[in-house]
PDB file of C-alpha atoms and ligand atoms in Angstrom:
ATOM      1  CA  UNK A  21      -4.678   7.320  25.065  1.00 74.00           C
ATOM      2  CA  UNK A  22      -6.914  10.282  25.616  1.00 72.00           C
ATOM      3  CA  UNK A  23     -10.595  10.026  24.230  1.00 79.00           C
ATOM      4  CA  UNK A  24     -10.365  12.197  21.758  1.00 88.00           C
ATOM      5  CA  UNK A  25     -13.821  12.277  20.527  1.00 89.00           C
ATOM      6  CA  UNK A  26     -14.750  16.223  22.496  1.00 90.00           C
ATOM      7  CA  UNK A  27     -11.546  17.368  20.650  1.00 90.00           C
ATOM      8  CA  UNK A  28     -12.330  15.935  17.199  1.00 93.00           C
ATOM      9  CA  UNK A  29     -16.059  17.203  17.120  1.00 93.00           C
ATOM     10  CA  UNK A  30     -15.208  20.533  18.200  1.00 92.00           C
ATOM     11  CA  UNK A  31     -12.535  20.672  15.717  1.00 92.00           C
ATOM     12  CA  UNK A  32     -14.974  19.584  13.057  1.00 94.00           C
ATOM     13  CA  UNK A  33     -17.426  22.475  13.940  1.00 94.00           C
ATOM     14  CA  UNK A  34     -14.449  25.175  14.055  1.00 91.00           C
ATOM     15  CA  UNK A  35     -13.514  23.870  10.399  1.00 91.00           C
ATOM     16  CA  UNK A  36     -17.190  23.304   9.055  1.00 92.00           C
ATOM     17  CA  UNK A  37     -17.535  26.385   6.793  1.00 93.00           C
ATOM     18  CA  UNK A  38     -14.632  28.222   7.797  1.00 95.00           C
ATOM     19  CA  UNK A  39     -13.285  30.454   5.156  1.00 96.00           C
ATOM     20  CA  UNK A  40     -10.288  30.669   6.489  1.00 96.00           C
ATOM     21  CA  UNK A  41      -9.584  27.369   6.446  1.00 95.00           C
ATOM     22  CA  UNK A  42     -10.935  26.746   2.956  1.00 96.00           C
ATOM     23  CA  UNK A  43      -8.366  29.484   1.787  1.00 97.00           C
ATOM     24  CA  UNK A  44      -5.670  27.898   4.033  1.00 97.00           C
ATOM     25  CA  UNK A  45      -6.462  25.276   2.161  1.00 96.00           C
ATOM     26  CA  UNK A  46      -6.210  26.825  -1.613  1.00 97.00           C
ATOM     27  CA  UNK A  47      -3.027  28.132  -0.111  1.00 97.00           C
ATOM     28  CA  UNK A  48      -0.938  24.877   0.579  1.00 96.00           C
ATOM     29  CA  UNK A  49      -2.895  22.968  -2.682  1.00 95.00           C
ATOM     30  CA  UNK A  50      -5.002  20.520  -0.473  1.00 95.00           C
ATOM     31  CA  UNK A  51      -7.436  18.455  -2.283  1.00 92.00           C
ATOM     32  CA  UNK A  52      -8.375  15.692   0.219  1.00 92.00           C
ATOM     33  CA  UNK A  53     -10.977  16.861   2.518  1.00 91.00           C
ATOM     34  CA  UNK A  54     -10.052  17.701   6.694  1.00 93.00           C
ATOM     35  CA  UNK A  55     -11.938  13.919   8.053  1.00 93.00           C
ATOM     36  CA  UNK A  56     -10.235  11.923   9.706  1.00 96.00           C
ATOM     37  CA  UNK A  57     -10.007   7.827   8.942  1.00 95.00           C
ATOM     38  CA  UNK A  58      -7.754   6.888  11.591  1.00 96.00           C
ATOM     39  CA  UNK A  59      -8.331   8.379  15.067  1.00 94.00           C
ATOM     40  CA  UNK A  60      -8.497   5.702  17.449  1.00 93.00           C
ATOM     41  CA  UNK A  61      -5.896   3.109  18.428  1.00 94.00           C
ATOM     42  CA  UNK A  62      -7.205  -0.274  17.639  1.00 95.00           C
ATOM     43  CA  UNK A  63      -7.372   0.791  13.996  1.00 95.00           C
ATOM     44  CA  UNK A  64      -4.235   2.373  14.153  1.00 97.00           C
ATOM     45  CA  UNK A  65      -2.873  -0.769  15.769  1.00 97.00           C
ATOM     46  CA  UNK A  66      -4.198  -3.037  12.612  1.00 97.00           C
ATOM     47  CA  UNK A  67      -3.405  -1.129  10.021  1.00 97.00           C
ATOM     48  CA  UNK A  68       0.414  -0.421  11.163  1.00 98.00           C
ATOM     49  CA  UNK A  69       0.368  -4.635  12.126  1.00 98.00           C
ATOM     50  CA  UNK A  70      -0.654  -5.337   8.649  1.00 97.00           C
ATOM     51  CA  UNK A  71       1.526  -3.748   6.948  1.00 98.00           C
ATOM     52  CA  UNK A  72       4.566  -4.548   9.661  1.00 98.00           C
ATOM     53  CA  UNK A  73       6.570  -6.853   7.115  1.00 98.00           C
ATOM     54  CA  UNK A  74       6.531  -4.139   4.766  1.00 98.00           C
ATOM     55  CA  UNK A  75       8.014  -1.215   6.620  1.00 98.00           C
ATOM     56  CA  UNK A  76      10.039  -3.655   9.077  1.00 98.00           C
ATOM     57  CA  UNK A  77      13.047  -1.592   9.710  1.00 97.00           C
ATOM     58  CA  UNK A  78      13.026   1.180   6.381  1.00 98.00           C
ATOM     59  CA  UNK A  79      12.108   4.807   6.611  1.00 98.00           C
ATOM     60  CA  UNK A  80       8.950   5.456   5.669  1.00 98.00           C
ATOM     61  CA  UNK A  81       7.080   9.048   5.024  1.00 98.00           C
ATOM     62  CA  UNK A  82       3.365   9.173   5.615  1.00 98.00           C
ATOM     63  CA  UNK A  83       2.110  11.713   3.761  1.00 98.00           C
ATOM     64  CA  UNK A  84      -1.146  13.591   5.123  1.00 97.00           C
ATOM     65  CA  UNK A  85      -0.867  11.859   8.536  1.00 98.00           C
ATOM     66  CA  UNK A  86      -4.078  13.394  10.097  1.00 97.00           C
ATOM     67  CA  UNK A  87      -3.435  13.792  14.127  1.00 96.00           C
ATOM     68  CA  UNK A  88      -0.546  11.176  13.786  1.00 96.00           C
ATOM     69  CA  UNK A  89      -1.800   8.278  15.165  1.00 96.00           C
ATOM     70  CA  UNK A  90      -1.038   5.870  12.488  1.00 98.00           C
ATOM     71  CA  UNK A  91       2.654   7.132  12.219  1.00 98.00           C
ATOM     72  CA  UNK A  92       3.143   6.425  16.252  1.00 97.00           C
ATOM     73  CA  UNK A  93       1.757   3.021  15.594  1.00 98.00           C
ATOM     74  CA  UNK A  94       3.989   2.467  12.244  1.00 98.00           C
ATOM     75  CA  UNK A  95       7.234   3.486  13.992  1.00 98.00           C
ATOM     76  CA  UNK A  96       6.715   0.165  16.290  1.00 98.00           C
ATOM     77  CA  UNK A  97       7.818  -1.851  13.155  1.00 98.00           C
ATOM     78  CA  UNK A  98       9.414   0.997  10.898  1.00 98.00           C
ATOM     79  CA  UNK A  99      13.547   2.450  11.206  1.00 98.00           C
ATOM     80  CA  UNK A 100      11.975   5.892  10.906  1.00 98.00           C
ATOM     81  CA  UNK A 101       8.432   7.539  10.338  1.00 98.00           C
ATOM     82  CA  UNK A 102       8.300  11.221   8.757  1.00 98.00           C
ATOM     83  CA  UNK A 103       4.716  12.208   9.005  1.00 98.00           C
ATOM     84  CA  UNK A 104       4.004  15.139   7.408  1.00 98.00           C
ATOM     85  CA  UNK A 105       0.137  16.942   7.916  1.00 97.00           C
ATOM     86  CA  UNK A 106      -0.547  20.767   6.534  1.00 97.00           C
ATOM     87  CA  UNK A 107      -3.197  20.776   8.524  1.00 96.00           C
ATOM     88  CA  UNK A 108      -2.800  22.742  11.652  1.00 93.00           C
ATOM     89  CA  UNK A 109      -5.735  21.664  13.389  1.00 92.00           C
ATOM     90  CA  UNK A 110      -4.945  17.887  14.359  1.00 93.00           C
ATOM     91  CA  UNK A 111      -1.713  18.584  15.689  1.00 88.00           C
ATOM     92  CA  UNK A 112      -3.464  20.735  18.445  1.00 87.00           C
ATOM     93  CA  UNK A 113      -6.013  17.454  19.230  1.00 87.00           C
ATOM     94  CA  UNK A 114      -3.527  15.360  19.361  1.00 92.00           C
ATOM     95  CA  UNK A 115      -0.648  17.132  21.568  1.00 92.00           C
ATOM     96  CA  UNK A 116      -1.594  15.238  24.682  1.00 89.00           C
ATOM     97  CA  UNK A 117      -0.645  11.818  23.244  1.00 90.00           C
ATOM     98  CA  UNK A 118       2.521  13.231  21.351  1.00 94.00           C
ATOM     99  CA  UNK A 119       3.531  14.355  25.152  1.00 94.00           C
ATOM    100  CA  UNK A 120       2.579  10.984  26.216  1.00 92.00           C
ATOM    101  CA  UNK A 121       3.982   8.559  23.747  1.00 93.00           C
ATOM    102  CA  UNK A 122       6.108  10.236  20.648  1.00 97.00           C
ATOM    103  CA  UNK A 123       8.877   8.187  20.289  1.00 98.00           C
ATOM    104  CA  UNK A 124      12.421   9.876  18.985  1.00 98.00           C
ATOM    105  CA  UNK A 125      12.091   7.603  15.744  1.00 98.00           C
ATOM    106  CA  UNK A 126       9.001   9.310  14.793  1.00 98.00           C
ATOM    107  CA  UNK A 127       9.138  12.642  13.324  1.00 98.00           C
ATOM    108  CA  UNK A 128       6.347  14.977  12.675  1.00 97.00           C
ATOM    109  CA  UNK A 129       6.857  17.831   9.750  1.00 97.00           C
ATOM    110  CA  UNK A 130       4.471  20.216   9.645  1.00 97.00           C
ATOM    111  CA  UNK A 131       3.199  21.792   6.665  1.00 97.00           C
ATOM    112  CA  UNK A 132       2.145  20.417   2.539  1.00 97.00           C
ATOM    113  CA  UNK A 133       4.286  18.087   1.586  1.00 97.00           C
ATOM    114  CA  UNK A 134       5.640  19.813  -1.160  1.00 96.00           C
ATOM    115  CA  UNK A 135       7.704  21.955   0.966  1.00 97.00           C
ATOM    116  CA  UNK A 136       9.831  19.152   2.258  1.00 97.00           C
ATOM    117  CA  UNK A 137      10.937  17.708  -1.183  1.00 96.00           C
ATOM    118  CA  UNK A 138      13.756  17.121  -2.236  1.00 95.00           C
ATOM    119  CA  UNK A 139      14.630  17.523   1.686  1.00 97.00           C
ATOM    120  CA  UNK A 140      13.718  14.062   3.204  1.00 96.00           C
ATOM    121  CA  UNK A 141      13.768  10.757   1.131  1.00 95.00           C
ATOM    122  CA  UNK A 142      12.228   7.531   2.498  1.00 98.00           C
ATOM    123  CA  UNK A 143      12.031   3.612   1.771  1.00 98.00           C
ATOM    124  CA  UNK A 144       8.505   3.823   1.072  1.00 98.00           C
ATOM    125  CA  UNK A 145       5.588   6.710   1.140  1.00 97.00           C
ATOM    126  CA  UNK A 146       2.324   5.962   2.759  1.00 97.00           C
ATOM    127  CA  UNK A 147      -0.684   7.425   2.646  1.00 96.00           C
ATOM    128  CA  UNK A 148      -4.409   6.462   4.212  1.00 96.00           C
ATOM    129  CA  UNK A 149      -7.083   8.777   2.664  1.00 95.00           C
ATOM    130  CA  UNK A 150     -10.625   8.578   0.445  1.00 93.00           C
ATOM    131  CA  UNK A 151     -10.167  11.905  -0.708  1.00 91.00           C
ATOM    132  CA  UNK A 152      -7.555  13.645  -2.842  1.00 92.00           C
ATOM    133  CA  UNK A 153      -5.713  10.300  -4.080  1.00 92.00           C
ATOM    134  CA  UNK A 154      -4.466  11.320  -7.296  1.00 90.00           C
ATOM    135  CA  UNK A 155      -2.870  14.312  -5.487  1.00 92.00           C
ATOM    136  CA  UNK A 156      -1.383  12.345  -3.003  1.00 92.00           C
ATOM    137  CA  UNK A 157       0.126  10.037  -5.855  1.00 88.00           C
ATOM    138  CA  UNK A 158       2.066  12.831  -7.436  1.00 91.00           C
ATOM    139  CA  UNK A 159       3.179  13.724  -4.088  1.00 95.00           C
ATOM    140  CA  UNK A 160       4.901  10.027  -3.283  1.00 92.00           C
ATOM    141  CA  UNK A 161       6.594   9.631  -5.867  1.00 92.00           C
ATOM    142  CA  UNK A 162       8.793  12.857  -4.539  1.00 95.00           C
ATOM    143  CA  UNK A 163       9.276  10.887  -1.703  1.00 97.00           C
ATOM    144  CA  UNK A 164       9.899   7.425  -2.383  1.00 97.00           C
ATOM    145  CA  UNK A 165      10.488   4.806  -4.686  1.00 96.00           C
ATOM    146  CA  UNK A 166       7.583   2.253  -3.250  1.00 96.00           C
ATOM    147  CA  UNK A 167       4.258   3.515  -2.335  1.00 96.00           C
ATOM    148  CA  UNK A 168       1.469   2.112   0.075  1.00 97.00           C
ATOM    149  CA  UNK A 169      -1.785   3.743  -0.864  1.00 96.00           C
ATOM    150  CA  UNK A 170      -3.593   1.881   1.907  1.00 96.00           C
ATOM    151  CA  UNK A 171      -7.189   2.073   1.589  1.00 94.00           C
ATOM    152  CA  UNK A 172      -6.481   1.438  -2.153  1.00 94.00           C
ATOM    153  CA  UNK A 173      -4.952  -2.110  -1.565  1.00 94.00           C
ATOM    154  CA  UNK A 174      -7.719  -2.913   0.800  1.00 92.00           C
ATOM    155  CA  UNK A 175     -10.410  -1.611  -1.990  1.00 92.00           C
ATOM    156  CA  UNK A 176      -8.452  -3.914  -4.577  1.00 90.00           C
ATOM    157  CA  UNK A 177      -8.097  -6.636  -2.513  1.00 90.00           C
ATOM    158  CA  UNK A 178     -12.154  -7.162  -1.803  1.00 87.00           C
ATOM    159  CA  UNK A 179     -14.160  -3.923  -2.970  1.00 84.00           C
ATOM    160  CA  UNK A 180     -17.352  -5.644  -1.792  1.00 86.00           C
ATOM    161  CA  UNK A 181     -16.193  -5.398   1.803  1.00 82.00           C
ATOM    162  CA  UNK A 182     -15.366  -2.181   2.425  1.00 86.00           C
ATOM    163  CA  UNK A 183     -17.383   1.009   2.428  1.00 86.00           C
ATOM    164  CA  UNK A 184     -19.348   1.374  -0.352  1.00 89.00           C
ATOM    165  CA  UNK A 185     -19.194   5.087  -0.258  1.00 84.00           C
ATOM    166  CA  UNK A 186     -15.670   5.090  -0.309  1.00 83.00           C
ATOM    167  CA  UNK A 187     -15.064   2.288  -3.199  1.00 87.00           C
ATOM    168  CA  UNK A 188     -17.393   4.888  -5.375  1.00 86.00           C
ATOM    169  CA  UNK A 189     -15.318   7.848  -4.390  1.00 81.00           C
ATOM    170  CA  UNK A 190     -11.893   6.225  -5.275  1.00 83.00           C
ATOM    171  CA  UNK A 191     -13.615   4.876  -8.730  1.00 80.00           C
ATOM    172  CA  UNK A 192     -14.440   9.108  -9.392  1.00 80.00           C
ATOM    173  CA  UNK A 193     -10.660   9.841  -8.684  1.00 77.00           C
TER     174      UNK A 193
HETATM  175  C1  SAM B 201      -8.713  12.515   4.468  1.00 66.01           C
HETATM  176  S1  SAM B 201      -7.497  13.156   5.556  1.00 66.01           S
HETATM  177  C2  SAM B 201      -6.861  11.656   6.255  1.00 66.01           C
HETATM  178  C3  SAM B 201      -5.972  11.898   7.438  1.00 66.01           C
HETATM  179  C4  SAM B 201      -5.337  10.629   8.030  1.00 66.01           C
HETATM  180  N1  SAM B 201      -4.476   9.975   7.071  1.00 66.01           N
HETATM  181  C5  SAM B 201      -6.368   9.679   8.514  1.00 66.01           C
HETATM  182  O1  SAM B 201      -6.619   8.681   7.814  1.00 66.01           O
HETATM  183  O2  SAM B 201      -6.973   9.923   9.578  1.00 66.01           O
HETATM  184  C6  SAM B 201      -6.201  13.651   4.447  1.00 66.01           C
HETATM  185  C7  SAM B 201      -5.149  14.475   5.107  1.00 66.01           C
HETATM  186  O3  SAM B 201      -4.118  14.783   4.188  1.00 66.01           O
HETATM  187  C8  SAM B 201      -3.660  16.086   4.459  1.00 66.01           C
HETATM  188  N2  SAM B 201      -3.037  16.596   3.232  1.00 66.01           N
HETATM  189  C9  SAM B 201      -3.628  16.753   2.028  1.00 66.01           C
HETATM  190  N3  SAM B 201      -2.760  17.235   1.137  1.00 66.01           N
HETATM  191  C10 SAM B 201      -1.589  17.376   1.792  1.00 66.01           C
HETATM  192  C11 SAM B 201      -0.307  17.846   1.411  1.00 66.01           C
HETATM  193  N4  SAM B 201      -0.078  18.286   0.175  1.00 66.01           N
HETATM  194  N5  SAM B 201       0.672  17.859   2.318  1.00 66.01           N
HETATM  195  C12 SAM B 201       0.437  17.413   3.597  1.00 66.01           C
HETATM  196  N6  SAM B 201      -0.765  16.975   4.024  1.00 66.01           N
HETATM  197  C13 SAM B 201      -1.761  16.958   3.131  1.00 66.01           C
HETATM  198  C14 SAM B 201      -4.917  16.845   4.834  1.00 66.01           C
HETATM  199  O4  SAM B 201      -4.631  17.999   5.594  1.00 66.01           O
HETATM  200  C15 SAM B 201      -5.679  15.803   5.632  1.00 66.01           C
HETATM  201  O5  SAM B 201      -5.419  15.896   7.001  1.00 66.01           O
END
């Protein structure tokens, strides 16, 4: 895979401030905040391995997939991945690796996730973020029956290893 670092960074500076993308933003009801958590492969790699017995062979929807990494790695194990990102930006840094290595059972839908509803259905929704939870928790349950809130399983599970910063911003949402 491409280092992506350059990309990122200078996508972070273009976005930093922007008005334009904070109205964007307003626009298409985001709440979780344009930082990435998954954007290299080795993390991508564990998570999707983790939670491998879950998805084995359903369709799942990951909702606010970032530049898509995760979803590439989840449709190893999973029937079908939707992944489904408003944000513009991370589709761009990413393009080189969706050339390289998108397989056909791994869809990307581009735009908030609202638009889709009612229009895709899935085994399970999925969803790795700090920010914008209880947004994201009205949005899977358009989606799917079961729900993976990731980080939130790994915060329940043992809240005194993880980030601190981000066990106190889950507690505020
Ligand atoms: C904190 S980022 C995490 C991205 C990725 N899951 C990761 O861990 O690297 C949350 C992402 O959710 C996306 N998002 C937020 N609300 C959304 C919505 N309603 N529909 C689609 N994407 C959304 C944002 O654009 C953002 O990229």
């Amino acid at each position: 895979m491409p280092d992506l670092h350059d990309t990122l960074e200078a996508l972070y500076e273009t976005l930093e401030g922007s008005e334009m993308a904070e109205e964007y933003s307003r626009r298409h009801d985001i709440e979780s905040l344009a930082v990435l958590t998954i954007y290299n492969n080795e993390t991508a790699k564990l998570v999707a391995r983790s939670l491998a017995p879950r998805i084995e062979d359903k369709r799942v929807i990951e909702i606010g997939g970032g530049i898509g990494l995760l979803a590439l790695h989840l449709g190893v194990y999973a029937e079908h991945v939707y992944c489904i990102e408003a944000n513009p930006g991370w589709s761009w840094a990413f393009v080189g690796c969706l050339y390289a290595g998108k397989p056909k059972n791994v869809s990307y839908l581009f735009g908030a996730a609202d638009e889709f509803a009612g229009q895709i259905t899935a085994d399970i929704a999925l969803c790795c973020t700090h920010s914008g939870v209880m947004e994201m928790k009205r949005l899977w349950a358009l989606f799917a029956p079961e729900v993976i809130d990731v980080y939130g399983e790994i915060i329940n599970d043992g809240p005194e290893g993880f980030d601190q910063l981000a066990v106190a911003l889950r507690k505020l949402q």
